[in-house]
Short mmCIF file of N, CA and C in Angstrom, two decimals:
data_model
loop_
_atom_site.label_atom_id
_atom_site.label_comp_id
_atom_site.label_asym_id
_atom_site.label_seq_id
_atom_site.Cartn_x
_atom_site.Cartn_y
_atom_site.Cartn_z
N UNK A 276 0.85 -1.20 0.00
CA UNK A 276 0.00 0.00 0.00
C UNK A 276 0.88 1.24 0.00
N UNK A 277 0.44 2.19 -0.76
CA UNK A 277 1.11 3.49 -0.79
C UNK A 277 0.09 4.55 -0.44
N UNK A 278 0.48 5.45 0.45
CA UNK A 278 -0.38 6.59 0.80
C UNK A 278 -0.08 7.71 -0.20
N UNK A 279 -1.11 8.19 -0.88
CA UNK A 279 -0.91 9.28 -1.83
C UNK A 279 -1.74 10.48 -1.45
N UNK A 280 -1.13 11.66 -1.52
CA UNK A 280 -1.88 12.89 -1.30
C UNK A 280 -2.72 13.15 -2.55
N UNK A 281 -3.74 14.00 -2.40
CA UNK A 281 -4.68 14.30 -3.48
C UNK A 281 -4.01 14.48 -4.84
N UNK A 282 -3.04 15.39 -4.88
CA UNK A 282 -2.40 15.74 -6.16
C UNK A 282 -1.66 14.55 -6.76
N UNK A 283 -0.91 13.83 -5.92
CA UNK A 283 -0.18 12.65 -6.39
C UNK A 283 -1.15 11.60 -6.93
N UNK A 284 -2.25 11.39 -6.19
CA UNK A 284 -3.25 10.38 -6.55
C UNK A 284 -3.84 10.71 -7.91
N UNK A 285 -4.25 11.96 -8.07
CA UNK A 285 -4.89 12.40 -9.31
C UNK A 285 -3.91 12.31 -10.49
N UNK A 286 -2.68 12.76 -10.27
CA UNK A 286 -1.68 12.77 -11.33
C UNK A 286 -1.30 11.34 -11.74
N UNK A 287 -1.04 10.49 -10.77
CA UNK A 287 -0.65 9.11 -11.05
C UNK A 287 -1.79 8.36 -11.74
N UNK A 288 -3.01 8.59 -11.26
CA UNK A 288 -4.19 7.95 -11.83
C UNK A 288 -4.38 8.34 -13.30
N UNK A 289 -4.15 9.60 -13.61
CA UNK A 289 -4.36 10.07 -14.98
C UNK A 289 -3.37 9.44 -15.97
N UNK A 290 -2.22 8.99 -15.48
CA UNK A 290 -1.20 8.40 -16.36
C UNK A 290 -1.24 6.87 -16.34
N UNK A 291 -2.04 6.29 -15.48
CA UNK A 291 -2.03 4.85 -15.27
C UNK A 291 -3.02 4.14 -16.21
N UNK A 292 -2.48 3.39 -17.16
CA UNK A 292 -3.31 2.66 -18.13
C UNK A 292 -3.99 1.45 -17.49
N UNK A 293 -3.49 1.03 -16.34
CA UNK A 293 -3.96 -0.20 -15.69
C UNK A 293 -4.69 0.10 -14.38
N UNK A 294 -5.30 1.27 -14.31
CA UNK A 294 -5.90 1.73 -13.05
C UNK A 294 -7.35 1.29 -12.88
N UNK A 295 -7.72 1.08 -11.62
CA UNK A 295 -9.11 0.85 -11.23
C UNK A 295 -9.33 1.64 -9.95
N UNK A 296 -10.49 2.32 -9.86
CA UNK A 296 -10.79 3.12 -8.67
C UNK A 296 -11.82 2.37 -7.84
N UNK A 297 -11.53 2.23 -6.57
CA UNK A 297 -12.41 1.50 -5.66
C UNK A 297 -12.87 2.43 -4.54
N UNK A 298 -14.19 2.52 -4.39
CA UNK A 298 -14.82 3.34 -3.34
C UNK A 298 -15.33 2.36 -2.29
N UNK A 299 -14.80 2.42 -1.07
CA UNK A 299 -15.17 1.44 -0.04
C UNK A 299 -16.18 2.00 0.98
N UNK A 300 -16.88 3.08 0.60
CA UNK A 300 -17.85 3.70 1.51
C UNK A 300 -19.20 2.98 1.44
N UNK A 301 -20.11 3.40 2.32
CA UNK A 301 -21.47 2.83 2.34
C UNK A 301 -22.28 3.40 1.17
N UNK A 302 -23.38 2.74 0.84
CA UNK A 302 -24.25 3.23 -0.24
C UNK A 302 -24.76 4.64 0.05
N UNK A 303 -25.09 4.92 1.31
CA UNK A 303 -25.58 6.25 1.69
C UNK A 303 -24.53 7.32 1.40
N UNK A 304 -23.27 7.01 1.71
CA UNK A 304 -22.19 7.97 1.45
C UNK A 304 -22.01 8.18 -0.05
N UNK A 305 -22.11 7.10 -0.82
CA UNK A 305 -21.93 7.18 -2.27
C UNK A 305 -23.02 8.05 -2.90
N UNK A 306 -24.22 8.01 -2.34
CA UNK A 306 -25.33 8.81 -2.87
C UNK A 306 -25.03 10.30 -2.80
N UNK A 307 -24.14 10.70 -1.89
CA UNK A 307 -23.78 12.11 -1.75
C UNK A 307 -22.76 12.55 -2.80
N UNK A 308 -22.26 11.60 -3.57
CA UNK A 308 -21.28 11.90 -4.62
C UNK A 308 -20.13 10.91 -4.58
N UNK A 309 -19.47 10.76 -5.72
CA UNK A 309 -18.34 9.84 -5.81
C UNK A 309 -17.42 10.26 -6.95
N UNK A 310 -16.23 9.70 -6.96
CA UNK A 310 -15.26 9.98 -8.01
C UNK A 310 -15.68 9.19 -9.25
N UNK A 311 -15.76 9.85 -10.42
CA UNK A 311 -16.21 9.16 -11.64
C UNK A 311 -15.42 7.89 -11.93
N UNK A 312 -16.11 6.89 -12.47
CA UNK A 312 -15.53 5.60 -12.86
C UNK A 312 -15.09 4.73 -11.70
N UNK A 313 -15.56 5.04 -10.49
CA UNK A 313 -15.18 4.20 -9.35
C UNK A 313 -16.20 3.08 -9.16
N UNK A 314 -15.71 1.97 -8.62
CA UNK A 314 -16.56 0.82 -8.30
C UNK A 314 -16.75 0.84 -6.79
N UNK A 315 -17.99 0.74 -6.35
CA UNK A 315 -18.28 0.76 -4.91
C UNK A 315 -18.40 -0.65 -4.36
N UNK A 316 -17.56 -0.94 -3.36
CA UNK A 316 -17.67 -2.17 -2.58
C UNK A 316 -17.51 -1.75 -1.12
N UNK A 317 -18.60 -1.81 -0.36
CA UNK A 317 -18.63 -1.34 1.03
C UNK A 317 -17.79 -2.24 1.94
N UNK A 318 -16.75 -1.66 2.55
CA UNK A 318 -15.86 -2.43 3.42
C UNK A 318 -16.59 -2.94 4.67
N UNK A 319 -17.68 -2.27 5.07
CA UNK A 319 -18.43 -2.72 6.25
C UNK A 319 -19.17 -4.03 6.01
N UNK A 320 -19.18 -4.53 4.79
CA UNK A 320 -19.87 -5.80 4.51
C UNK A 320 -19.04 -7.01 4.94
N UNK A 321 -17.87 -6.79 5.52
CA UNK A 321 -17.06 -7.87 6.06
C UNK A 321 -16.70 -8.91 5.02
N UNK A 322 -17.18 -10.15 5.24
CA UNK A 322 -16.88 -11.24 4.31
C UNK A 322 -17.41 -10.93 2.91
N UNK A 323 -18.54 -10.23 2.84
CA UNK A 323 -19.10 -9.83 1.55
C UNK A 323 -18.12 -8.95 0.78
N UNK A 324 -17.41 -8.08 1.51
CA UNK A 324 -16.40 -7.22 0.90
C UNK A 324 -15.28 -8.08 0.32
N UNK A 325 -14.79 -9.03 1.12
CA UNK A 325 -13.71 -9.92 0.68
C UNK A 325 -14.15 -10.74 -0.53
N UNK A 326 -15.38 -11.27 -0.49
CA UNK A 326 -15.90 -12.05 -1.62
C UNK A 326 -15.91 -11.22 -2.90
N UNK A 327 -16.33 -9.95 -2.78
CA UNK A 327 -16.39 -9.07 -3.96
C UNK A 327 -15.01 -8.72 -4.49
N UNK A 328 -14.08 -8.36 -3.60
CA UNK A 328 -12.75 -7.95 -4.09
C UNK A 328 -11.99 -9.14 -4.67
N UNK A 329 -12.28 -10.34 -4.21
CA UNK A 329 -11.60 -11.51 -4.76
C UNK A 329 -11.98 -11.77 -6.22
N UNK A 330 -13.07 -11.16 -6.68
CA UNK A 330 -13.48 -11.29 -8.09
C UNK A 330 -12.72 -10.32 -8.99
N UNK A 331 -12.02 -9.36 -8.38
CA UNK A 331 -11.32 -8.33 -9.15
C UNK A 331 -10.00 -8.85 -9.71
N UNK A 332 -9.51 -8.18 -10.75
CA UNK A 332 -8.24 -8.52 -11.39
C UNK A 332 -7.09 -8.07 -10.48
N UNK A 333 -6.31 -9.03 -9.98
CA UNK A 333 -5.24 -8.71 -9.04
C UNK A 333 -4.06 -7.98 -9.66
N UNK A 334 -4.00 -7.96 -10.99
CA UNK A 334 -2.88 -7.30 -11.65
C UNK A 334 -3.12 -5.82 -11.93
N UNK A 335 -4.34 -5.36 -11.67
CA UNK A 335 -4.62 -3.93 -11.87
C UNK A 335 -4.04 -3.12 -10.70
N UNK A 336 -3.92 -1.81 -10.91
CA UNK A 336 -3.47 -0.90 -9.86
C UNK A 336 -4.73 -0.28 -9.25
N UNK A 337 -4.95 -0.49 -7.96
CA UNK A 337 -6.18 -0.03 -7.31
C UNK A 337 -5.96 1.26 -6.53
N UNK A 338 -6.75 2.26 -6.92
CA UNK A 338 -6.76 3.56 -6.25
C UNK A 338 -8.01 3.54 -5.37
N UNK A 339 -7.79 3.52 -4.06
CA UNK A 339 -8.88 3.25 -3.13
C UNK A 339 -9.15 4.47 -2.25
N UNK A 340 -10.45 4.75 -2.07
CA UNK A 340 -10.80 5.88 -1.20
C UNK A 340 -12.05 5.57 -0.38
N UNK A 341 -12.18 6.31 0.73
CA UNK A 341 -13.39 6.27 1.57
C UNK A 341 -13.70 7.73 1.92
N UNK A 342 -14.35 7.95 3.05
CA UNK A 342 -14.69 9.33 3.42
C UNK A 342 -13.46 10.10 3.89
N UNK A 343 -12.66 9.49 4.78
CA UNK A 343 -11.55 10.22 5.38
C UNK A 343 -10.17 9.60 5.15
N UNK A 344 -10.12 8.38 4.64
CA UNK A 344 -8.83 7.73 4.39
C UNK A 344 -8.53 6.55 5.31
N UNK A 345 -9.33 6.37 6.37
CA UNK A 345 -9.06 5.27 7.32
C UNK A 345 -9.54 3.92 6.79
N UNK A 346 -10.80 3.85 6.34
CA UNK A 346 -11.33 2.59 5.81
C UNK A 346 -10.59 2.17 4.54
N UNK A 347 -10.23 3.16 3.72
CA UNK A 347 -9.51 2.83 2.49
C UNK A 347 -8.11 2.28 2.80
N UNK A 348 -7.49 2.76 3.88
CA UNK A 348 -6.19 2.21 4.30
C UNK A 348 -6.38 0.74 4.71
N UNK A 349 -7.47 0.46 5.44
CA UNK A 349 -7.78 -0.93 5.81
C UNK A 349 -8.00 -1.78 4.56
N UNK A 350 -8.76 -1.23 3.61
CA UNK A 350 -9.05 -1.94 2.37
C UNK A 350 -7.76 -2.25 1.61
N UNK A 351 -6.84 -1.29 1.57
CA UNK A 351 -5.56 -1.52 0.91
C UNK A 351 -4.82 -2.69 1.57
N UNK A 352 -4.82 -2.72 2.89
CA UNK A 352 -4.15 -3.80 3.62
C UNK A 352 -4.78 -5.16 3.30
N UNK A 353 -6.11 -5.19 3.26
CA UNK A 353 -6.81 -6.44 2.94
C UNK A 353 -6.44 -6.89 1.52
N UNK A 354 -6.50 -5.97 0.56
CA UNK A 354 -6.16 -6.33 -0.82
C UNK A 354 -4.71 -6.79 -0.93
N UNK A 355 -3.81 -6.12 -0.20
CA UNK A 355 -2.40 -6.53 -0.21
C UNK A 355 -2.27 -7.97 0.30
N UNK A 356 -2.98 -8.29 1.38
CA UNK A 356 -2.93 -9.64 1.94
C UNK A 356 -3.52 -10.69 0.99
N UNK A 357 -4.47 -10.25 0.15
CA UNK A 357 -5.09 -11.17 -0.80
C UNK A 357 -4.27 -11.32 -2.09
N UNK A 358 -3.13 -10.66 -2.15
CA UNK A 358 -2.24 -10.83 -3.29
C UNK A 358 -2.35 -9.81 -4.40
N UNK A 359 -3.01 -8.69 -4.14
CA UNK A 359 -3.09 -7.63 -5.15
C UNK A 359 -1.72 -6.95 -5.25
N UNK A 360 -1.32 -6.63 -6.48
CA UNK A 360 0.02 -6.09 -6.71
C UNK A 360 0.21 -4.68 -6.19
N UNK A 361 -0.69 -3.76 -6.57
CA UNK A 361 -0.50 -2.35 -6.23
C UNK A 361 -1.79 -1.72 -5.72
N UNK A 362 -1.72 -1.18 -4.49
CA UNK A 362 -2.86 -0.47 -3.92
C UNK A 362 -2.41 0.91 -3.46
N UNK A 363 -3.25 1.90 -3.73
CA UNK A 363 -2.93 3.28 -3.38
C UNK A 363 -4.08 3.87 -2.59
N UNK A 364 -3.77 4.38 -1.41
CA UNK A 364 -4.79 4.97 -0.55
C UNK A 364 -4.82 6.49 -0.73
N UNK A 365 -6.03 7.04 -0.88
CA UNK A 365 -6.19 8.48 -1.01
C UNK A 365 -6.20 9.10 0.39
N UNK A 366 -5.11 9.80 0.73
CA UNK A 366 -5.02 10.48 2.03
C UNK A 366 -6.10 11.53 2.14
N UNK A 367 -6.80 11.56 3.26
CA UNK A 367 -7.84 12.57 3.48
C UNK A 367 -9.19 12.19 2.90
N UNK A 368 -9.20 11.17 2.03
CA UNK A 368 -10.45 10.64 1.50
C UNK A 368 -11.29 11.61 0.69
N UNK A 369 -12.54 11.20 0.49
CA UNK A 369 -13.46 11.95 -0.37
C UNK A 369 -13.81 13.32 0.21
N UNK A 370 -13.80 13.44 1.54
CA UNK A 370 -14.19 14.73 2.12
C UNK A 370 -13.18 15.83 1.79
N UNK A 371 -11.95 15.46 1.43
CA UNK A 371 -10.95 16.46 1.02
C UNK A 371 -10.71 16.46 -0.48
N UNK A 372 -11.43 15.64 -1.21
CA UNK A 372 -11.23 15.50 -2.66
C UNK A 372 -11.60 16.79 -3.38
N UNK A 373 -10.72 17.23 -4.26
CA UNK A 373 -10.96 18.47 -5.00
C UNK A 373 -11.11 18.22 -6.49
N UNK A 374 -11.07 16.95 -6.91
CA UNK A 374 -11.22 16.62 -8.33
C UNK A 374 -12.68 16.49 -8.72
N UNK A 375 -12.91 15.87 -9.87
CA UNK A 375 -14.26 15.69 -10.37
C UNK A 375 -15.07 14.75 -9.48
N UNK A 376 -16.35 15.04 -9.37
CA UNK A 376 -17.27 14.14 -8.65
C UNK A 376 -18.55 13.97 -9.47
N UNK A 377 -19.26 12.92 -9.15
CA UNK A 377 -20.51 12.60 -9.84
C UNK A 377 -21.55 12.24 -8.80
N UNK A 378 -22.80 12.54 -9.10
CA UNK A 378 -23.91 12.09 -8.25
C UNK A 378 -24.90 11.38 -9.15
N UNK A 379 -25.56 10.36 -8.61
CA UNK A 379 -26.56 9.64 -9.40
C UNK A 379 -27.83 10.45 -9.55
#
């Protein structure tokens, strides 16, 4: 896992051909907005979270975020333990995000 500040995260993501964005917040939080092209898998689902992430391509580079950066750091650790190659945590999370956002 690598901790990336907003600017680093955005810059690295824009150049990464093998990137996937993972939002580990709850559905209620996602309804308030999310980073475009992100896949939501709620980390609070416990085993359900693990079951879902195990379906993902382990060779992709995962840019992971939550509301403040704590749950996404946990998610990065879990993915690392499951054999994912590269995980990047967004420091400060969505509440400090200054890039593009989308709402349903």
